[in-house]
Amino acid sequence: MKIELLPEAIAPPGAPAAISFEAKPQAGFQDSNVGNERRLAWAVSSQGSGQFFGGGYWTAQAFGGRYAKESLQASRVAMDMATSSVIATILTTGVTQVVGQGLSLSSKIRGADLGISDQEARQLSSQIEQAWADYISEPREVDSTGRYNLHSLAAGGYLSFLKAGAFLAILDWQPRADTQYASRVTLLDPDQIAKDYHRSDEGGLSFVAGVGFDKGGRFTALALRDAPMGQPNLSNNVRIVRAYNSIGRRQIVWLQENTDPRGVHSVSPIVGALTPAREEAALQELTLDKHLTHAGATLAIETDVPTKTAFDALSANEAPGGGLLSDAELTAFLDRKEAFWGASGRNRVPLRGASLYHLLPNEKLHLLQSQGDSTFADFSKALVRRAARAAGEAAPVIDGDFSEVNFSAAKMALEPAWRLAQVRRKFIVEEFYAAVFRNWLQEAVHRGVIELPAHVDFDTQAKAITRAKWTGSGPIQPNIGKARKAQIEALSAGLITISDVLAENGGGDFEQHVSALASEREYLAQFGLSHPAFSAGNGEKVNSA
């Protein structure tokens, strides 16, 4: 494989001229020993000749980082592996834990930031939350194809991240006569990035594996191949899309995990689970074949009469070659045996589904059957555990078996998976929601849907106006009763806050929760009823107004 330095346009100051050399990669795909499948074999990747430049950090490596040559094939393998029951469960579980039913917006505008009172800030936040909820729930408004609401787009984008290593979406401006807004989301396949597109200087940008950087090394654009709905094939034409337009409006949401600081593209975060998942699938296939063979049986008729004696009884004359029977005589003998014991069944005694054979003297009937395999379950569980660990998921969730797991063990198994889900929710999914929210809110303000105070300008105070908290569903609780008791004790001792409890019980926002409780209490009071949250343990009676 030929290795080249990255273009001069993005090299650090003082770096020498570009060089090239031959290197043997040590990472990639190898043939599987099961069937004709290809399996991933990620070994240590070659880093070139070992020459270091510019203070010891500038090393020779392939275009796009160490994964560039493998990422496209790895993403396709990951998508093919979605047919595996283990990988399909990992994908479904990952999307459910991180995205779930979608993230809820809690606008956190602070009055002091905008020079307004706290009451005015809360009213403005409430207005934004209601308008946002209307926008994201209407597919024609938010989706450029008019098919999905924002929560479905987020789930699809995160699924793409799990399969191919990247969440890619374009934030379009598409005015339409039948919609209120022009801000749209177009969800793209990461493979639409033209990874074979390399340019050293194009309009002040340098492109490495389809990703454009300015002279300071900052991500600035993507080279994309369009695949409009209704057209099955990718276009050969490359379209350059800037990360931000001329007025600073974001146009690209391209999110992936930072697994290689010098790399451009990443691979699926569940790539480590592919090998054990494929092995488990192969084990299932082989075990199924074995059980199918075990379900069948072969009957063999044996005789104690010596072969020579038996054939001597059938023919008085030896075959021309000196054998007991000629080929024709042996064939005729076997044909007569088949006719006697064959499908006609005239020499069998039926026994309601079985048959009793009339055997000749000294003949015995044997039932030949394969032996079963009792090791499948243990081996399969071991492979599923390996796949689950590699994907950052809890093994009992992936194999669906909690029969041998107690509360403490289940809690320990679920906790690391939940923490990983929180990290990916924050840096992948929340980032997507926040980008769409900012573009929409800018348009809503300019269209007069959201009314800001007269002295407040969105474009100069966007950070304060878009300040928000995003909440999603909480973690799986193996025992709700024990979890609630522990939360109450910790809350009473001041070890956690109400916000912490809400985060573990559906992800609600504290201010919205308190507002809802106050509204419920006021409504119940109209009928002389008490609210359980305010009357539990103290016998409080709420009188009607």
Coordinates of C-alpha atoms in Angstrom, one line a residue:
M1 CA 0.0 0.0 0.0
K2 CA 1.3 3.4 -0.9
I3 CA 1.5 5.8 2.0
E4 CA 1.5 9.6 1.5
L5 CA 1.7 12.6 3.8
L6 CA -1.4 14.7 4.1
P7 CA -1.4 17.7 1.7
E8 CA 0.8 20.7 2.4
A9 CA -2.2 22.9 2.9
I10 CA -3.0 21.3 6.3
A11 CA 0.5 20.4 7.4
P12 CA 1.8 22.2 10.5
P13 CA 4.2 25.1 10.0
G14 CA 7.7 24.0 9.2
A15 CA 6.8 20.5 8.0
P16 CA 8.9 19.2 5.2
A17 CA 7.7 18.6 1.7
A18 CA 5.3 15.6 1.1
I19 CA 6.9 12.2 0.8
S20 CA 5.6 8.8 -0.2
F21 CA 6.8 5.3 0.6
E22 CA 5.6 1.7 0.5
A23 CA 4.2 0.1 3.7
K24 CA 2.5 -3.2 4.5
P25 CA -0.7 -2.7 6.4
Q26 CA -1.3 -5.0 9.4
A27 CA -5.0 -4.4 9.8
G28 CA -7.9 -5.4 7.7
F29 CA -10.0 -8.4 6.7
Q30 CA -9.1 -12.0 6.6
D31 CA -10.9 -15.2 5.5
S32 CA -13.0 -16.8 8.2
N33 CA -12.5 -20.5 9.0
V34 CA -16.3 -20.9 9.0
G35 CA -17.9 -21.0 5.5
N36 CA -17.0 -18.4 3.0
E37 CA -17.6 -15.4 5.2
R38 CA -15.1 -12.5 5.7
R39 CA -14.4 -11.5 9.3
L40 CA -12.8 -8.4 10.8
A41 CA -9.3 -8.8 12.1
W42 CA -8.2 -5.5 13.6
A43 CA -4.5 -5.8 14.4
V44 CA -2.0 -3.0 15.0
S45 CA -2.1 -0.7 11.9
S46 CA 1.1 0.4 10.3
Q47 CA 2.1 4.0 11.1
G48 CA 4.5 4.3 8.2
S49 CA 8.3 4.6 8.3
G50 CA 8.5 6.0 11.8
Q51 CA 9.7 9.4 10.7
F52 CA 8.5 12.2 12.9
F53 CA 8.3 15.8 12.0
G54 CA 7.3 19.2 13.5
G55 CA 8.1 18.4 17.2
G56 CA 7.3 14.7 17.1
Y57 CA 3.6 14.7 16.3
W58 CA 3.5 14.8 12.5
T59 CA 3.7 11.2 11.3
A60 CA 3.3 9.7 7.9
Q61 CA 0.0 7.8 7.6
A62 CA -2.6 7.0 5.0
F63 CA -5.2 9.5 3.8
G64 CA -8.0 9.9 6.3
G65 CA -6.2 8.2 9.2
R66 CA -5.6 4.6 10.0
Y67 CA -9.2 3.6 9.4
A68 CA -9.7 5.4 6.0
K69 CA -9.0 2.3 3.9
E70 CA -11.2 0.1 6.0
S71 CA -14.1 2.3 7.1
L72 CA -16.3 1.8 4.0
Q73 CA -16.0 -2.0 4.1
A74 CA -16.3 -2.1 7.8
S75 CA -19.6 -0.1 7.7
R76 CA -20.9 -2.5 5.0
V77 CA -20.0 -5.5 7.1
A78 CA -21.7 -3.9 10.1
M79 CA -24.9 -3.4 8.1
D80 CA -24.7 -7.0 6.8
M81 CA -24.3 -8.2 10.4
A82 CA -27.6 -6.5 11.3
T83 CA -29.2 -9.7 10.2
S84 CA -27.5 -11.4 13.2
S85 CA -29.9 -11.7 16.1
V86 CA -27.1 -10.6 18.5
I87 CA -26.2 -7.5 16.5
A88 CA -29.8 -6.7 15.8
T89 CA -30.5 -6.8 19.6
I90 CA -27.4 -4.6 20.3
L91 CA -28.6 -2.0 17.7
T92 CA -32.2 -2.0 19.1
T93 CA -31.0 -1.8 22.7
G94 CA -28.6 1.0 21.9
V95 CA -31.2 3.2 20.1
T96 CA -33.8 2.5 22.8
Q97 CA -31.4 3.5 25.7
V98 CA -29.9 6.6 24.1
V99 CA -32.8 8.0 22.0
G100 CA -35.9 6.2 23.3
Q101 CA -39.0 8.3 22.6
G102 CA -36.8 11.3 21.9
L103 CA -35.3 14.1 23.9
S104 CA -37.5 16.8 25.6
L105 CA -36.6 20.4 25.6
S106 CA -36.4 22.5 28.7
S107 CA -35.6 26.1 27.8
K108 CA -33.3 27.6 30.4
I109 CA -33.3 31.3 29.5
R110 CA -31.9 33.4 32.4
G111 CA -33.5 36.8 32.8
A112 CA -30.2 38.5 33.8
D113 CA -28.6 37.4 30.5
L114 CA -31.3 39.3 28.5
G115 CA -32.0 42.2 30.9
I116 CA -35.5 40.9 31.7
S117 CA -37.2 39.6 34.9
D118 CA -37.2 36.0 35.8
Q119 CA -40.9 35.8 35.3
E120 CA -40.5 37.2 31.8
A121 CA -37.7 34.7 31.1
R122 CA -40.0 31.8 32.3
Q123 CA -42.8 33.0 30.0
L124 CA -40.4 33.3 27.1
S125 CA -39.1 29.8 27.8
S126 CA -42.6 28.4 27.9
Q127 CA -43.5 30.0 24.6
I128 CA -40.4 28.5 23.0
E129 CA -41.1 25.0 24.4
Q130 CA -44.7 24.9 23.0
A131 CA -43.7 26.2 19.6
W132 CA -40.8 23.7 19.4
A133 CA -43.0 20.8 20.3
D134 CA -45.4 21.7 17.5
Y135 CA -42.5 22.0 15.0
I136 CA -40.8 18.7 15.7
S137 CA -43.9 16.6 15.8
E138 CA -44.9 17.5 12.2
P139 CA -42.9 15.4 9.6
R140 CA -43.7 17.9 6.8
E141 CA -42.2 20.7 8.8
V142 CA -39.0 19.1 10.0
D143 CA -38.1 16.3 7.5
S144 CA -37.1 17.2 4.0
T145 CA -38.8 14.0 2.8
G146 CA -41.9 14.7 4.9
R147 CA -41.9 11.2 6.4
Y148 CA -40.5 11.4 9.9
N149 CA -40.7 13.7 13.0
L150 CA -37.5 14.8 14.7
H151 CA -37.5 12.0 17.2
S152 CA -37.6 9.4 14.4
L153 CA -34.8 11.2 12.5
A154 CA -32.7 11.2 15.7
A155 CA -33.3 7.5 16.1
G156 CA -32.4 6.8 12.5
G157 CA -29.2 8.9 12.7
Y158 CA -28.1 7.2 15.9
L159 CA -28.7 3.8 14.3
S160 CA -26.5 5.0 11.4
F161 CA -23.8 6.0 14.0
L162 CA -23.9 2.5 15.5
K163 CA -23.7 0.8 12.1
A164 CA -21.3 3.0 10.2
G165 CA -19.6 5.1 12.9
A166 CA -21.1 8.5 11.9
F167 CA -24.3 10.4 12.3
L168 CA -24.7 12.6 9.2
A169 CA -27.5 15.1 8.5
I170 CA -27.8 18.3 6.4
L171 CA -29.8 21.2 7.8
D172 CA -31.5 22.6 4.7
W173 CA -33.4 25.7 3.9
Q174 CA -36.4 24.6 1.9
P175 CA -39.4 27.1 1.7
R176 CA -42.7 25.4 0.8
A177 CA -46.1 26.8 0.4
D178 CA -47.8 24.2 2.6
T179 CA -45.5 24.6 5.7
Q180 CA -44.9 27.3 8.2
Y181 CA -41.1 26.9 8.4
A182 CA -38.3 26.4 5.8
S183 CA -35.8 24.8 8.2
R184 CA -35.5 21.1 7.3
V185 CA -33.4 18.1 8.2
T186 CA -32.1 15.7 5.6
L187 CA -30.7 12.5 7.1
L188 CA -27.9 11.1 5.0
D189 CA -26.0 7.8 4.8
P190 CA -22.4 8.3 5.9
D191 CA -21.3 6.4 2.8
Q192 CA -22.4 9.4 0.8
I193 CA -19.2 11.2 1.8
A194 CA -16.9 10.9 -1.2
K195 CA -14.0 9.1 0.6
D196 CA -12.1 8.9 -2.7
Y197 CA -12.2 12.7 -3.0
H198 CA -8.8 14.3 -2.3
R199 CA -7.8 17.8 -3.2
S200 CA -4.8 19.9 -2.1
D201 CA -6.3 23.3 -2.8
E202 CA -9.9 23.9 -3.9
G203 CA -11.3 27.3 -3.1
G204 CA -9.0 27.7 -0.2
L205 CA -9.8 24.2 1.2
S206 CA -7.9 20.9 1.2
F207 CA -10.0 17.7 1.1
V208 CA -8.9 14.5 2.7
A209 CA -11.1 11.5 2.1
G210 CA -14.1 13.8 1.3
V211 CA -13.6 16.1 4.3
G212 CA -12.6 19.7 3.7
F213 CA -10.3 21.6 6.0
D214 CA -9.2 25.2 5.9
K215 CA -5.5 26.3 6.2
G216 CA -5.8 26.2 9.9
G217 CA -6.8 22.5 9.9
R218 CA -10.4 23.3 10.9
F219 CA -13.3 21.2 9.5
T220 CA -15.1 23.4 7.0
A221 CA -16.9 21.3 4.4
L222 CA -17.9 17.8 3.1
A223 CA -17.7 16.4 -0.4
L224 CA -21.0 14.5 -0.8
R225 CA -22.5 12.3 -3.5
D226 CA -26.3 12.9 -3.6
A227 CA -28.8 10.1 -3.5
P228 CA -32.2 11.7 -3.7
M229 CA -35.3 9.7 -2.7
G230 CA -36.6 7.7 -5.6
Q231 CA -33.2 7.4 -7.2
P232 CA -31.5 4.2 -6.2
N233 CA -27.9 4.9 -7.1
L234 CA -25.4 7.4 -5.8
S235 CA -24.5 10.2 -8.2
N236 CA -21.0 10.3 -9.6
N237 CA -21.0 14.1 -9.2
V238 CA -19.5 15.5 -6.0
R239 CA -21.3 18.4 -4.3
I240 CA -19.4 20.5 -1.8
V241 CA -21.5 21.5 1.3
R242 CA -20.1 24.0 3.7
A243 CA -20.4 23.4 7.5
Y244 CA -21.8 26.9 7.9
N245 CA -23.2 29.3 5.4
S246 CA -22.3 32.9 4.9
I247 CA -24.4 34.2 7.8
G248 CA -23.2 31.5 10.3
R249 CA -26.1 29.2 10.0
R250 CA -25.1 25.6 10.5
Q251 CA -25.6 23.3 7.5
I252 CA -23.9 20.0 8.5
V253 CA -24.4 17.8 11.5
W254 CA -21.5 15.2 11.3
L255 CA -21.0 13.4 14.5
Q256 CA -18.7 10.5 15.4
E257 CA -16.6 9.3 18.4
N258 CA -13.1 10.7 18.7
T259 CA -11.3 7.4 18.5
D260 CA -8.3 8.6 16.5
P261 CA -7.2 12.3 16.9
R262 CA -5.4 12.1 13.5
G263 CA -8.1 10.2 11.7
V264 CA -10.8 11.7 9.6
H265 CA -13.3 8.9 9.5
S266 CA -14.2 6.5 12.3
V267 CA -15.7 3.0 12.3
S268 CA -18.7 1.5 13.9
P269 CA -18.5 1.6 17.8
I270 CA -19.8 -1.9 17.9
V271 CA -17.2 -3.3 15.5
G272 CA -15.6 -5.3 18.3
A273 CA -18.9 -7.2 18.6
L274 CA -19.0 -8.4 15.0
T275 CA -16.6 -11.3 15.4
P276 CA -18.2 -13.0 18.4
A277 CA -21.6 -12.3 16.9
R278 CA -20.6 -14.0 13.7
E279 CA -19.2 -16.9 15.6
E280 CA -22.4 -17.2 17.6
A281 CA -24.4 -17.2 14.3
A282 CA -22.1 -19.9 12.8
L283 CA -22.5 -21.9 16.0
Q284 CA -26.3 -21.7 15.7
E285 CA -26.2 -22.9 12.1
L286 CA -23.9 -25.8 12.9
T287 CA -26.0 -26.8 15.9
L288 CA -29.2 -26.6 13.9
D289 CA -27.7 -28.9 11.2
K290 CA -26.6 -31.3 14.0
H291 CA -30.1 -31.3 15.5
L292 CA -31.7 -31.8 12.2
T293 CA -29.4 -34.8 11.6
H294 CA -30.2 -36.0 15.1
A295 CA -34.0 -35.8 14.3
G296 CA -33.5 -38.3 11.5
A297 CA -32.4 -41.9 11.6
T298 CA -31.0 -44.6 9.4
L299 CA -31.8 -48.3 9.6
A300 CA -29.1 -50.8 9.0
I301 CA -29.5 -54.5 8.6
E302 CA -26.6 -56.6 9.8
T303 CA -25.9 -60.3 9.6
D304 CA -23.6 -62.6 11.5
V305 CA -23.0 -64.8 8.5
P306 CA -19.5 -64.4 7.0
T307 CA -19.4 -62.6 3.7
K308 CA -17.9 -65.5 1.8
T309 CA -20.5 -67.9 3.1
A310 CA -23.4 -65.6 2.3
F311 CA -22.2 -65.0 -1.3
D312 CA -21.3 -68.7 -1.8
A313 CA -24.9 -69.4 -1.0
L314 CA -26.1 -67.1 -3.8
S315 CA -23.9 -68.4 -6.6
A316 CA -22.3 -71.7 -7.4
N317 CA -20.0 -70.2 -10.1
E318 CA -17.3 -67.7 -9.4
A319 CA -17.1 -64.4 -11.3
P320 CA -14.6 -64.3 -14.2
G321 CA -12.2 -62.1 -12.2
G322 CA -12.1 -64.5 -9.4
G323 CA -14.5 -62.7 -7.1
L324 CA -17.6 -64.2 -5.6
L325 CA -20.0 -62.3 -7.8
S326 CA -19.7 -60.3 -11.0
D327 CA -20.8 -56.7 -11.0
A328 CA -24.0 -57.6 -12.8
E329 CA -24.8 -60.4 -10.3
L330 CA -24.0 -58.2 -7.3
T331 CA -26.3 -55.4 -8.8
A332 CA -29.0 -57.9 -9.4
F333 CA -28.7 -59.2 -5.8
L334 CA -28.9 -55.7 -4.3
D335 CA -31.9 -54.9 -6.6
R336 CA -33.7 -57.9 -5.3
K337 CA -32.9 -56.9 -1.7
E338 CA -34.4 -53.5 -2.3
A339 CA -37.4 -54.9 -4.0
F340 CA -38.0 -57.2 -1.0
W341 CA -37.5 -54.5 1.7
G342 CA -38.4 -51.5 -0.4
A343 CA -41.2 -48.8 -0.4
S344 CA -44.0 -51.3 -1.2
G345 CA -44.0 -52.4 2.3
R346 CA -45.3 -55.8 1.6
N347 CA -42.7 -57.4 3.8
R348 CA -43.4 -55.1 6.8
V349 CA -45.9 -55.3 9.6
P350 CA -47.3 -51.8 10.2
L351 CA -47.5 -50.7 13.8
R352 CA -49.3 -47.3 13.6
G353 CA -46.4 -45.2 12.4
A354 CA -43.7 -47.7 12.8
S355 CA -42.7 -50.8 10.8
L356 CA -41.6 -54.3 11.9
Y357 CA -39.2 -55.9 9.5
H358 CA -39.1 -59.7 8.8
L359 CA -35.4 -60.4 9.0
L360 CA -33.6 -63.4 7.6
P361 CA -31.8 -65.7 9.9
N362 CA -28.7 -64.2 11.6
E363 CA -29.8 -60.6 10.6
K364 CA -30.1 -57.8 13.1
L365 CA -31.8 -54.4 12.8
H366 CA -29.9 -51.3 14.1
L367 CA -31.1 -47.7 14.4
L368 CA -28.3 -45.3 13.6
Q369 CA -28.8 -41.8 15.2
S370 CA -26.5 -38.9 15.8
Q371 CA -25.8 -37.9 19.4
G372 CA -27.1 -34.6 20.8
D373 CA -24.9 -31.7 21.9
S374 CA -25.3 -30.3 25.5
T375 CA -22.6 -27.6 25.2
F376 CA -24.4 -25.2 22.8
A377 CA -26.1 -23.1 25.5
D378 CA -23.0 -22.4 27.5
F379 CA -20.9 -21.7 24.4
S380 CA -23.6 -19.5 23.0
K381 CA -23.9 -17.5 26.2
A382 CA -20.1 -17.0 26.3
L383 CA -20.1 -15.6 22.8
V384 CA -23.1 -13.3 23.5
R385 CA -21.3 -12.0 26.6
R386 CA -18.2 -11.2 24.5
A387 CA -20.3 -9.4 21.9
A388 CA -22.2 -7.5 24.6
R389 CA -19.1 -6.4 26.4
A390 CA -17.5 -5.2 23.1
A391 CA -20.6 -3.2 22.3
G392 CA -20.8 -1.7 25.8
E393 CA -24.1 -3.4 26.6
A394 CA -25.2 -5.6 29.5
A395 CA -25.2 -9.3 28.6
P396 CA -28.5 -10.2 30.3
V397 CA -30.2 -7.5 28.2
I398 CA -28.7 -8.8 24.9
D399 CA -29.5 -12.5 25.5
G400 CA -32.8 -11.7 27.3
D401 CA -32.0 -14.0 30.2
F402 CA -32.2 -12.6 33.7
S403 CA -33.0 -16.0 35.3
E404 CA -29.6 -16.4 36.9
V405 CA -29.1 -12.7 37.8
N406 CA -30.0 -11.2 41.2
F407 CA -30.8 -7.5 41.8
S408 CA -27.2 -6.5 42.7
A409 CA -25.7 -8.3 39.8
A410 CA -28.3 -6.8 37.4
K411 CA -27.6 -3.3 38.8
M412 CA -23.9 -3.8 38.3
A413 CA -24.4 -5.1 34.7
L414 CA -26.7 -2.3 33.7
E415 CA -24.7 0.6 35.3
P416 CA -21.7 0.7 32.8
A417 CA -24.1 0.4 29.8
W418 CA -26.2 3.3 31.2
R419 CA -23.2 5.5 31.7
L420 CA -22.0 4.8 28.1
A421 CA -25.6 5.6 26.9
Q422 CA -25.5 9.0 28.8
V423 CA -22.1 9.9 27.2
R424 CA -23.4 9.1 23.7
R425 CA -26.7 10.8 24.3
K426 CA -24.9 14.0 25.3
F427 CA -22.2 14.1 22.6
I428 CA -24.1 12.6 19.7
V429 CA -27.9 12.9 20.1
E430 CA -28.1 16.2 22.1
E431 CA -25.7 17.8 19.7
F432 CA -28.1 16.9 16.8
Y433 CA -31.1 18.3 18.7
A434 CA -29.3 21.5 19.7
A435 CA -28.2 22.2 16.1
V436 CA -31.7 21.8 14.7
F437 CA -33.2 23.8 17.6
R438 CA -30.9 26.8 17.0
N439 CA -31.7 26.9 13.3
W440 CA -35.4 26.6 14.0
L441 CA -35.5 29.2 16.8
Q442 CA -33.6 31.7 14.6
E443 CA -36.3 31.3 11.9
A444 CA -39.1 31.3 14.4
V445 CA -37.9 34.6 15.8
H446 CA -37.4 36.2 12.4
R447 CA -40.9 35.1 11.4
G448 CA -42.5 36.5 14.5
V449 CA -43.6 33.1 15.9
I450 CA -41.4 33.8 19.0
E451 CA -41.5 37.3 20.2
L452 CA -38.3 38.5 21.9
P453 CA -38.1 41.7 24.0
A454 CA -37.6 44.8 21.9
H455 CA -34.0 45.3 23.0
V456 CA -33.0 41.7 22.5
D457 CA -31.4 40.6 19.1
F458 CA -31.2 36.9 18.4
D459 CA -28.1 37.0 16.2
T460 CA -26.0 38.7 18.8
Q461 CA -27.4 36.9 21.9
A462 CA -28.1 33.5 20.4
K463 CA -26.2 31.6 23.1
A464 CA -28.3 33.1 25.9
I465 CA -31.6 32.6 24.0
T466 CA -30.8 28.9 23.0
R467 CA -29.7 27.9 26.4
A468 CA -31.5 24.7 27.1
K469 CA -31.5 21.3 28.9
W470 CA -32.3 18.1 27.0
T471 CA -33.7 15.2 28.9
G472 CA -34.5 11.6 27.7
S473 CA -35.7 8.4 29.2
G474 CA -34.1 7.1 32.4
P475 CA -32.2 3.8 32.9
I476 CA -33.7 0.3 33.2
Q477 CA -34.5 -0.5 36.9
P478 CA -34.3 -4.2 37.7
N479 CA -36.3 -3.6 40.9
I480 CA -38.4 -0.5 41.0
G481 CA -39.3 -0.8 44.7
K482 CA -35.7 -1.1 45.8
A483 CA -34.6 1.7 43.5
R484 CA -37.3 4.0 44.8
K485 CA -36.5 3.3 48.5
A486 CA -32.8 3.9 47.9
Q487 CA -33.6 7.2 46.2
I488 CA -35.8 8.4 49.0
E489 CA -33.2 7.6 51.6
A490 CA -30.4 9.3 49.6
L491 CA -32.7 12.4 49.0
S492 CA -33.6 12.6 52.7
A493 CA -29.9 12.5 53.6
G494 CA -29.1 15.2 51.1
L495 CA -26.8 12.9 49.0
I496 CA -28.7 13.5 45.8
T497 CA -31.0 16.2 44.4
I498 CA -34.6 16.0 43.1
S499 CA -33.1 16.6 39.6
D500 CA -31.0 13.4 40.1
V501 CA -34.0 11.4 41.0
L502 CA -36.0 12.7 38.0
A503 CA -33.1 11.9 35.7
E504 CA -33.3 8.2 36.9
N505 CA -37.0 8.1 36.6
G506 CA -37.8 9.1 33.0
G507 CA -35.5 12.1 32.6
G508 CA -38.0 14.9 33.6
D509 CA -36.9 18.5 34.1
F510 CA -37.0 19.8 37.7
E511 CA -38.7 23.1 36.9
Q512 CA -41.3 21.5 34.6
H513 CA -41.9 18.8 37.2
V514 CA -42.5 21.3 40.0
S515 CA -44.8 23.4 37.8
A516 CA -46.8 20.3 36.9
L517 CA -47.1 19.3 40.6
A518 CA -48.3 22.8 41.5
S519 CA -50.9 22.7 38.7
E520 CA -52.1 19.3 39.8
R521 CA -52.4 20.5 43.4
E522 CA -54.4 23.5 42.5
Y523 CA -56.7 21.5 40.3
L524 CA -57.4 18.9 43.0
A525 CA -58.0 21.6 45.6
Q526 CA -61.0 22.8 43.6
F527 CA -62.7 19.5 44.5
G528 CA -61.5 19.3 48.1
L529 CA -58.9 16.7 47.3
S530 CA -55.3 16.5 48.5
H531 CA -52.3 15.7 46.4
P532 CA -50.3 12.7 47.5
A533 CA -47.0 14.4 47.1
F534 CA -47.9 17.1 49.6
S535 CA -50.0 15.1 52.0
A536 CA -48.1 11.8 52.4
G537 CA -47.1 11.2 56.0
N538 CA -48.4 14.5 57.5
G539 CA -52.1 14.2 57.0
E540 CA -52.3 17.5 55.2
K541 CA -55.8 18.4 54.0
V542 CA -56.1 20.7 51.1
N543 CA -59.3 22.8 51.3
S544 CA -61.2 23.9 48.2
A545 CA -60.8 27.5 47.2

